[in-house]
CSV table of C-alpha atoms and ligand atoms in Angstrom, one decimal:
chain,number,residue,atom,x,y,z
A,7,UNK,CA,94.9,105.2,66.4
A,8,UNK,CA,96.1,104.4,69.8
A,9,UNK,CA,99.2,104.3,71.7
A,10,UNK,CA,101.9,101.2,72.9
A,11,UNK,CA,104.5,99.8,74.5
A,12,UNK,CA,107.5,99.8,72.9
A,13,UNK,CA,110.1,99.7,75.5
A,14,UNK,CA,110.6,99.3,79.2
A,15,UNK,CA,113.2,100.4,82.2
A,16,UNK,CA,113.2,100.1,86.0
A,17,UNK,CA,115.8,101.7,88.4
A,18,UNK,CA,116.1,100.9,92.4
A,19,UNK,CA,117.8,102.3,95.2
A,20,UNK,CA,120.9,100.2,96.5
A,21,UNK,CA,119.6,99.9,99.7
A,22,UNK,CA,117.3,97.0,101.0
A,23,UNK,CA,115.7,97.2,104.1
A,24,UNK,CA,114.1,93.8,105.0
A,25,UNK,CA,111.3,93.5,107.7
A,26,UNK,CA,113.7,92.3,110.3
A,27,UNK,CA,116.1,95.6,109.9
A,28,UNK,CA,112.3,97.6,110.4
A,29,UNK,CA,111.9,95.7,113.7
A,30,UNK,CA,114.8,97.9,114.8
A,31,UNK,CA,113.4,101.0,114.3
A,32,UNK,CA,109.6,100.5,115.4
A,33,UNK,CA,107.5,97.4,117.3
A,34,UNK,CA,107.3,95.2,114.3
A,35,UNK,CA,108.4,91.7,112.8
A,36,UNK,CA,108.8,89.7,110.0
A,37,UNK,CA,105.8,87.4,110.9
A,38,UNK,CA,103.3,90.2,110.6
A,39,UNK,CA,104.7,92.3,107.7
A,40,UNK,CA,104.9,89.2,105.5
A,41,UNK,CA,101.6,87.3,106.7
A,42,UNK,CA,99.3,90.8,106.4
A,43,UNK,CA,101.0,92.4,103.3
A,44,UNK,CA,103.4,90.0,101.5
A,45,UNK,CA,106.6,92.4,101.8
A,46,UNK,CA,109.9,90.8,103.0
A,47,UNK,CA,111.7,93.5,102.4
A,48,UNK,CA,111.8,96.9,99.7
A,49,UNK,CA,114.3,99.7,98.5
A,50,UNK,CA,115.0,103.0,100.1
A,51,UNK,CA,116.4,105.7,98.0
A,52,UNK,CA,120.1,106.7,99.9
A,53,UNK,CA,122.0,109.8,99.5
A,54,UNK,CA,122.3,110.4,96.2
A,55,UNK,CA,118.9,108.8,95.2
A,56,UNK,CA,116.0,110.7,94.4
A,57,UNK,CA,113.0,110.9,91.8
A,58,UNK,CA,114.7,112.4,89.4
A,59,UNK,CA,117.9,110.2,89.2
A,60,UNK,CA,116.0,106.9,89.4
A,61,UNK,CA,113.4,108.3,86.9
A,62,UNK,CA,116.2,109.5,84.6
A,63,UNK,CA,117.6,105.8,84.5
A,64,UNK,CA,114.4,103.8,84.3
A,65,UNK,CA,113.9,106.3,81.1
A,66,UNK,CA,117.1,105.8,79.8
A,67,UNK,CA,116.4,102.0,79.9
A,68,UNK,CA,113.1,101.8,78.5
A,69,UNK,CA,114.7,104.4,75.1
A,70,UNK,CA,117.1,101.2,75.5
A,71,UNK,CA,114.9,98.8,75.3
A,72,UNK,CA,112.7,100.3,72.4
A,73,UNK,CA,115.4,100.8,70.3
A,74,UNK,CA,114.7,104.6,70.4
A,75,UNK,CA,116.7,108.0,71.7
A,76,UNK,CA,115.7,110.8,74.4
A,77,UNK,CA,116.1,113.3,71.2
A,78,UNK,CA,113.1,111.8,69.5
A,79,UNK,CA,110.7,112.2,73.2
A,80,UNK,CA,107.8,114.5,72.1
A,81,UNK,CA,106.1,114.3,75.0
A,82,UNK,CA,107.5,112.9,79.6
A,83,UNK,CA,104.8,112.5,81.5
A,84,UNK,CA,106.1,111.8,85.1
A,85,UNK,CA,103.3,110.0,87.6
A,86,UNK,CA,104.8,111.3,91.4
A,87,UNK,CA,103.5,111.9,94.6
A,88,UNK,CA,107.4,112.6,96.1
A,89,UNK,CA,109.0,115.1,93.9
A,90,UNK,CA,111.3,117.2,95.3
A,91,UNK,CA,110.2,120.4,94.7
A,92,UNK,CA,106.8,122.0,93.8
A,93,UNK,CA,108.6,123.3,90.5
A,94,UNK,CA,110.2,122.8,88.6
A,95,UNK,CA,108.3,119.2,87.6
A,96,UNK,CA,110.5,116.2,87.9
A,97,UNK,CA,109.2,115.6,84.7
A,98,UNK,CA,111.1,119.2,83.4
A,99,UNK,CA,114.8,117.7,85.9
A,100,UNK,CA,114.3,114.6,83.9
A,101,UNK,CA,114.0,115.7,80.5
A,102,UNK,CA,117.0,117.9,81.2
A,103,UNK,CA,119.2,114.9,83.2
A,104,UNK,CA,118.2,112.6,79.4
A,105,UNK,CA,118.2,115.4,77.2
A,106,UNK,CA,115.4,114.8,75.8
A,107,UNK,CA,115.8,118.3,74.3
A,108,UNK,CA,112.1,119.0,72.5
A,109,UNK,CA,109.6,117.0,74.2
A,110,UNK,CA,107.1,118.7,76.6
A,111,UNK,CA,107.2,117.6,80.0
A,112,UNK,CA,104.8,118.0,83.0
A,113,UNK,CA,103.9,116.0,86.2
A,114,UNK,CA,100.6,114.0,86.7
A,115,UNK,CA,99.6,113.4,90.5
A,116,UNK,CA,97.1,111.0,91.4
A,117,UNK,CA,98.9,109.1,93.8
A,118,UNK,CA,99.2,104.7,93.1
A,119,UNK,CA,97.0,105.6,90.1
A,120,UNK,CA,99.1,107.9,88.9
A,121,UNK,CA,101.0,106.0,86.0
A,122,UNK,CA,97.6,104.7,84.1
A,123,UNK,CA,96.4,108.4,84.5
A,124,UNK,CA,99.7,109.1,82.8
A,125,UNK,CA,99.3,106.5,80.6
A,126,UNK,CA,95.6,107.2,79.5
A,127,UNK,CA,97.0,111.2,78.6
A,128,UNK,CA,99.8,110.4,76.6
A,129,UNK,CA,97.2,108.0,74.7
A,130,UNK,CA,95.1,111.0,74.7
A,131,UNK,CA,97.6,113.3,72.9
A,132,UNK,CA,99.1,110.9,70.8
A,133,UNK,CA,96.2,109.2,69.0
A,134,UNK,CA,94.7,113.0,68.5
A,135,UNK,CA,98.1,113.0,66.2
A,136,UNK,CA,99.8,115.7,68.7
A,137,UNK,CA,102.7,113.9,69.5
A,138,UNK,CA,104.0,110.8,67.6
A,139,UNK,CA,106.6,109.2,71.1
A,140,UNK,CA,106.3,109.6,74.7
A,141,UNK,CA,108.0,108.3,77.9
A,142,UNK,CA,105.7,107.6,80.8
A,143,UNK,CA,107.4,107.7,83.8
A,144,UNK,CA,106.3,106.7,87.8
A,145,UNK,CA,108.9,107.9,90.0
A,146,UNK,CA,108.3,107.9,94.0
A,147,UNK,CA,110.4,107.9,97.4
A,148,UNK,CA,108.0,107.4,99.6
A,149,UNK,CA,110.1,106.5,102.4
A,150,UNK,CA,110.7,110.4,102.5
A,151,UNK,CA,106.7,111.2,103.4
A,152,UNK,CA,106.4,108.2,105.5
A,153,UNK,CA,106.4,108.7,109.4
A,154,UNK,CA,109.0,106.2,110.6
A,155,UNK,CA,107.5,106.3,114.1
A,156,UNK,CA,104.1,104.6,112.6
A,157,UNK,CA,104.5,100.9,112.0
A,158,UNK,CA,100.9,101.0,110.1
A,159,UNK,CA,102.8,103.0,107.6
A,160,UNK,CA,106.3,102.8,107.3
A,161,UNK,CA,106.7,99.0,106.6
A,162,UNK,CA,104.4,99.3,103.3
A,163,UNK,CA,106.6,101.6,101.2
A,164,UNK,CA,109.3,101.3,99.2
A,165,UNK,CA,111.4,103.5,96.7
A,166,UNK,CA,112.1,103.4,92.8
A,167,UNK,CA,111.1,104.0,89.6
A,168,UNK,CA,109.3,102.5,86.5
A,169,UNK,CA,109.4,103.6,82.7
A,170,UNK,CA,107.5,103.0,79.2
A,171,UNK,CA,108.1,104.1,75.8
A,172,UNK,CA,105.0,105.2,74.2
A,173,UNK,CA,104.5,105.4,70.0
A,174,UNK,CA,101.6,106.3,68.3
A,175,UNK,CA,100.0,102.6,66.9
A,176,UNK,CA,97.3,101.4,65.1
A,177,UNK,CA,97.3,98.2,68.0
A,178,UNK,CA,98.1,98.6,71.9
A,179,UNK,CA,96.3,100.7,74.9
A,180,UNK,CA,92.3,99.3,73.8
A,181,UNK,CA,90.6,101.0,76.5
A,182,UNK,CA,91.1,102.5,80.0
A,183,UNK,CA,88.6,103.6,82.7
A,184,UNK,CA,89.2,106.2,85.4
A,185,UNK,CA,87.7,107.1,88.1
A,186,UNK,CA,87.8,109.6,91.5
A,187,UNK,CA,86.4,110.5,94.4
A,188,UNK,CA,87.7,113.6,96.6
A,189,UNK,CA,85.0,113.0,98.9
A,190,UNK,CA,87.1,109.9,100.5
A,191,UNK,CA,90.2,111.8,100.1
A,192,UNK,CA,91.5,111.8,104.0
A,193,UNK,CA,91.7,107.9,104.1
A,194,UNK,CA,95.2,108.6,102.6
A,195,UNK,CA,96.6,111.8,102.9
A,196,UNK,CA,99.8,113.4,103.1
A,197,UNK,CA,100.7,116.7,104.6
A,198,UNK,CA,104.3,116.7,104.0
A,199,UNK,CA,106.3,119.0,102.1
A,200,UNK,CA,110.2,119.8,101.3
A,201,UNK,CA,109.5,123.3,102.6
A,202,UNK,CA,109.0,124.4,106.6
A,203,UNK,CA,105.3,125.7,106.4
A,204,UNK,CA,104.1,128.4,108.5
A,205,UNK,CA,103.3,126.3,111.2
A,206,UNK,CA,106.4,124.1,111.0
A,207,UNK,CA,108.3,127.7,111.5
A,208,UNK,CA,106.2,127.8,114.9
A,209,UNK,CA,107.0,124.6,116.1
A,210,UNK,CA,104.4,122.2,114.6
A,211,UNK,CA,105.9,119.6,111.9
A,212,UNK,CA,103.7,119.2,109.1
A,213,UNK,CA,101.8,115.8,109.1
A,214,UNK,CA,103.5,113.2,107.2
A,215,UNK,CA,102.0,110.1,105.5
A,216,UNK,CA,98.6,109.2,107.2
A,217,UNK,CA,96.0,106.1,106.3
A,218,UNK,CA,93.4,104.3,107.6
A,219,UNK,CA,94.8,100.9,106.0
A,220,UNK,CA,91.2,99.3,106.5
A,221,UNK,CA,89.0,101.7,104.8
A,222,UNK,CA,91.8,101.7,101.7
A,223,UNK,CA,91.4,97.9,101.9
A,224,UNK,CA,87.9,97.9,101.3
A,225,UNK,CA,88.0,100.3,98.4
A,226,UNK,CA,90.8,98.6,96.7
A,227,UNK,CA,88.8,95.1,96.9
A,228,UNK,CA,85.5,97.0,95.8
A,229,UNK,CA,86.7,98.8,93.0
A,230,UNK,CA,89.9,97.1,91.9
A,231,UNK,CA,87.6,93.9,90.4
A,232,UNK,CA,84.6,96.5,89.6
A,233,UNK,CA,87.0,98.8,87.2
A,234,UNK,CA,88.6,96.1,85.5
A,235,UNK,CA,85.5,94.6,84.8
A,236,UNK,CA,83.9,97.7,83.2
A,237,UNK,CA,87.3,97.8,80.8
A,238,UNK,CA,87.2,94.4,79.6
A,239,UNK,CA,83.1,94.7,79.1
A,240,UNK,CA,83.7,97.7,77.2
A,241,UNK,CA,86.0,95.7,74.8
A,242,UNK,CA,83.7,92.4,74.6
A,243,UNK,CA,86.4,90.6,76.1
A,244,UNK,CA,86.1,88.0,78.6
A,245,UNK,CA,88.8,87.8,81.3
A,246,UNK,CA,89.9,84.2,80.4
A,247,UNK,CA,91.4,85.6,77.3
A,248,UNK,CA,94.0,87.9,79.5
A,249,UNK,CA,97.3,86.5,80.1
A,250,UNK,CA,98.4,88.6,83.1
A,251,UNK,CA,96.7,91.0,85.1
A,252,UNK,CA,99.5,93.8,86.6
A,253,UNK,CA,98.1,95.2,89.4
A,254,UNK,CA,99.5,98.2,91.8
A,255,UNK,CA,101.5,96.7,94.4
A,256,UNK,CA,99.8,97.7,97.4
A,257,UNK,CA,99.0,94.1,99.2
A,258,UNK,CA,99.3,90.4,98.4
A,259,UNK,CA,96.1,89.7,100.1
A,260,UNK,CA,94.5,92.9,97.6
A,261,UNK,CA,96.0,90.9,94.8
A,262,UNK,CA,93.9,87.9,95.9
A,263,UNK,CA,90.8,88.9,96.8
A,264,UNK,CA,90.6,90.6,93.1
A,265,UNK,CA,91.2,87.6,91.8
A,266,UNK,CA,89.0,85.6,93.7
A,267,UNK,CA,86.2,87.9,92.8
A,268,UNK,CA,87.4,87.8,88.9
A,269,UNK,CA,87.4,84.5,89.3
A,270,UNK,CA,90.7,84.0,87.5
A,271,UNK,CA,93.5,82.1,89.0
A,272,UNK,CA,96.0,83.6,91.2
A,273,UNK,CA,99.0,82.7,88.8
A,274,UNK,CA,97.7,85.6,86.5
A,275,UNK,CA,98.4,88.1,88.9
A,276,UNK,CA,102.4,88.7,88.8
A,277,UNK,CA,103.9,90.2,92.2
A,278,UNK,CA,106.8,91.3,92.7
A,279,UNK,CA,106.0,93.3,96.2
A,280,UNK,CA,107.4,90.9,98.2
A,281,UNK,CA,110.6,92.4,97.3
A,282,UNK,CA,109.7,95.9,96.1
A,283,UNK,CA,107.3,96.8,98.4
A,284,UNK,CA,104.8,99.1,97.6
A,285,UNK,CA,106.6,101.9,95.2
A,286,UNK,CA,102.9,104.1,94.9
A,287,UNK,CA,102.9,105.3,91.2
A,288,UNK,CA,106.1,103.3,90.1
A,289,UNK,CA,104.8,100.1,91.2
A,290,UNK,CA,103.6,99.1,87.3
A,291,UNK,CA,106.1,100.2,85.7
A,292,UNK,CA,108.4,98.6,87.7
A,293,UNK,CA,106.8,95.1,87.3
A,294,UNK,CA,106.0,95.6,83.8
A,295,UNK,CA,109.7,95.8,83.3
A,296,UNK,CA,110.9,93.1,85.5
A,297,UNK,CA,107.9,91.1,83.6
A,298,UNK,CA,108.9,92.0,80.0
A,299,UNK,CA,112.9,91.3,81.1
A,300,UNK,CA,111.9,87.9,82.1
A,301,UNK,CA,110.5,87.2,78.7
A,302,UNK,CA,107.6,86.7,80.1
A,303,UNK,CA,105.3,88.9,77.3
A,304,UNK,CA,104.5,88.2,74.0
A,305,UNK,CA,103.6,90.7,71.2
A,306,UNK,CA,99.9,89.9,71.0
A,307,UNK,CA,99.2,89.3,74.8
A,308,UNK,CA,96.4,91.0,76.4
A,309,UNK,CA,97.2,92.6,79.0
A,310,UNK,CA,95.1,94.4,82.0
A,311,UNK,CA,96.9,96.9,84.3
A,312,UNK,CA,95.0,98.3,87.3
A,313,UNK,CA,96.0,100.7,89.9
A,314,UNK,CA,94.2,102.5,93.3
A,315,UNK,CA,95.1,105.4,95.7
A,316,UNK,CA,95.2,108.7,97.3
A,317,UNK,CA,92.4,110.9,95.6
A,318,UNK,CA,90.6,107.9,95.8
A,319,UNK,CA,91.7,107.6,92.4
A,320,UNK,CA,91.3,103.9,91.1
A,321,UNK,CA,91.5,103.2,87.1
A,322,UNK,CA,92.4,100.2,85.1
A,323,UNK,CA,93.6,99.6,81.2
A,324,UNK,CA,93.7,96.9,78.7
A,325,UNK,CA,95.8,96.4,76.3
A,326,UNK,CA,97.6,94.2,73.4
A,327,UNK,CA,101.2,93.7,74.3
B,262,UT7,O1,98.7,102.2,97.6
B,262,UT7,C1,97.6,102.1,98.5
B,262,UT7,C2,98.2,102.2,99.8
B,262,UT7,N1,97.6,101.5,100.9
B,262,UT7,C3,97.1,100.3,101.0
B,262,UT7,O2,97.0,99.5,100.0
B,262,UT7,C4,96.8,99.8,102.3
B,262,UT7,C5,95.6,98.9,102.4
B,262,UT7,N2,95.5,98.3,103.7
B,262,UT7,C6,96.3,97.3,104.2
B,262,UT7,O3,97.1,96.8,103.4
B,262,UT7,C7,96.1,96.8,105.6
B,262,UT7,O4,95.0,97.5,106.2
B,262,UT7,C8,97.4,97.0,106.5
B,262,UT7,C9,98.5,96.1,106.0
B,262,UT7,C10,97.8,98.5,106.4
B,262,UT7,C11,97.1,96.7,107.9
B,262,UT7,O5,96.6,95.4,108.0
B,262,UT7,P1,95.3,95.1,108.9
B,262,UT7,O6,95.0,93.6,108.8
B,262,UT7,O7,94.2,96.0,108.4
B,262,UT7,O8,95.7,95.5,110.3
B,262,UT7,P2,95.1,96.6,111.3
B,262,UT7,O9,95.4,97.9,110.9
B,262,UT7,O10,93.7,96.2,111.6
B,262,UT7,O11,96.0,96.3,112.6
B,262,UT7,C12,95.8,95.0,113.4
B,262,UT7,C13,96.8,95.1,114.5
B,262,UT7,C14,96.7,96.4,115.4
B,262,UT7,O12,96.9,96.0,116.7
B,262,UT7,P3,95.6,95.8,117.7
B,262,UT7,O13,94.9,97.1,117.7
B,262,UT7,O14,94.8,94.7,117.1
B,262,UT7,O15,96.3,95.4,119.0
B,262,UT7,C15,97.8,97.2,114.9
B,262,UT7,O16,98.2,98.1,115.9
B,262,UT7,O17,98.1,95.1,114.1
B,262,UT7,C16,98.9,96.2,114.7
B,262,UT7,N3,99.9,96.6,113.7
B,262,UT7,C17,101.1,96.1,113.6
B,262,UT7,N4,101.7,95.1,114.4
B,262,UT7,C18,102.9,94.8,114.0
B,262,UT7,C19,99.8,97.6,112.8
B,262,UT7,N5,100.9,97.7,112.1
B,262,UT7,C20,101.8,96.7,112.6
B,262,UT7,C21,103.1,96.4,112.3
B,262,UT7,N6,103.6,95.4,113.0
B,262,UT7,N7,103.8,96.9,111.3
């Protein structure tokens, strides 16, 4: 018994801030945004616009889409890095904003990797016979953690939120493979909280948002091809047979050095970051939908998803559509 998709929502922010609005607000352009990363432009959540509200609609959606209602929800599982508050779990402010009266909700945090973590426990609890439906959620607003004063930073991220219905299958999620290391974890690191800490109360803001883009470049292109790998050996399957490979939408040149060292054509690898930017633990979510809205999957497809972050955390999943 396994877990699998049944149904699938996004929601964005109104707002679009394209690379020539950020040259405005730090030394930047549209030349170097788009040749080093691929964004033109991303969402950024406005008054009005947080985790919860964006994760509330992407769920509503994806109960839309799978032909099913917040009532029957056993189990949310919400993939942040943002939420509002330390508790309650945006995963507890969404089940009470869809009324998704008796299902158990809690927060996973692993950063970008943070939705196949989610992912891999609701498979965990529902092939053990648990829980029989779940909504995985990955809900983020970065742009509230990011230092707007650091251009290495503040053009990557962009807001929103992702959703998948989850029912208890004999055919979907085959395999997934996780993996961490805490050892790396101040490559990417954030500091910043919704409350003034100690120090803040004397004078000294807490540290928002910091990475050392180069060192998370070279562990995404290391371990990105290596994980996915190790999940499609594990299955015996060979990554010609996988129609898409849904990555994290971190970097376009990420995307195509995985590839390259796959050895699978580019074309496989959908992107939508160009216009999202990267939205941390909603990215897959997000593109899955946009994907499965464009009729672009196909009950039977095999699919790979594959995501890397804060932690490190890196993990990747294959499944039949
Ligand atoms: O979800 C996981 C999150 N993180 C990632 O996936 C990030 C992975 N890393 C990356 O995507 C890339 O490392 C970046 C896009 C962040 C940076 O690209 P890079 O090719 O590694 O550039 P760099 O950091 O080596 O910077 C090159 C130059 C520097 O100037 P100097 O020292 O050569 O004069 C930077 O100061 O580019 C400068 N720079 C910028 N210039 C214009 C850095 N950010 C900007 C900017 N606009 N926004």
């Amino acid at each position: 018994m396994t877990i699998r998709i049944s149904g699938t929502g996004s929601a964005l922010p109104k707002k679009i801030l394209t690379n020539d609005d950020l040259s405005k607000i730090v030394e930047t352009n549209d030349e170097w945004i788009s040749s080093r990363t691929g964004i033109r432009e991303r969402r950024i959540a406005g008054e009005g616009e947080s985790v919860v509200t964006m994760g509330s609609e992407a769920a509503r959606r994806a109960l839309e889409n799978a032909g099913a209602n917040a009532g029957e929800m056993d189990l949310i599982l919400v993939a942040t890095c943002s939420g509002e508050s330390y508790f309650p779990s945006t995963a507890c402010q969404i089940q009470a904003e869809i009324h998704a009266d008796h299902a158990v909700a809690f927060d996973i945090s692993a950063a970008c990797s943070g939705f196949l973590f989610a992912l891999h426990t609701a498979q965990a609890y529902l092939s053990m016979g648990v829980y029989k439906k779940a909504l995985v959620i990955g809900t983020e607003t970065l742009s509230r953690v990011v230092d707007w004063t650091d251009r290495g930073t503040c053009v990557l991220f962009g807001d929103g939120a992702g959703a998948c219905v989850v029912e208890a299958s004999e055919i979907g999620l085959m395999n997934v493979v996780q993996h961490s290391d805490g050892s790396q974890g101040e490559v990417l690191i954030s500091h910043a909280s919704t409350f003034p800490t100690p120090s803040e109360q004397q004078g000294h803001p807490a540290v928002p948002l910091q990475m050392d883009g180069q060192a998370v470049f070279k562990f995404a292109v290391k371990t990105v091809p290596q994980c996915i790998t190790e999940v499609l050996e594990q299955a015996g399957v060979h990554p010609e047979e996988i129609k898409y490979f849904v990555l994290h939408q971190a970097n376009k040149r990420i995307i195509q050095s995985v590839a390259k060292r796959l050895k699978v054509e580019e074309e496989k690898f959908p992107v939508n970051l160009d216009r999202r930017g990267n939205t941390s633990a909603a990215s897959i979510p997000i593109l899955l939908d946009e994907m499965n809205r464009d009729g672009m999957l196909t009950r039977g497809d095999l699919l790979v998803l594959s995501g890397f972050g804060a932690g490190l955390t890196w993990a990747a999943a294959l499944l039949t559509w």
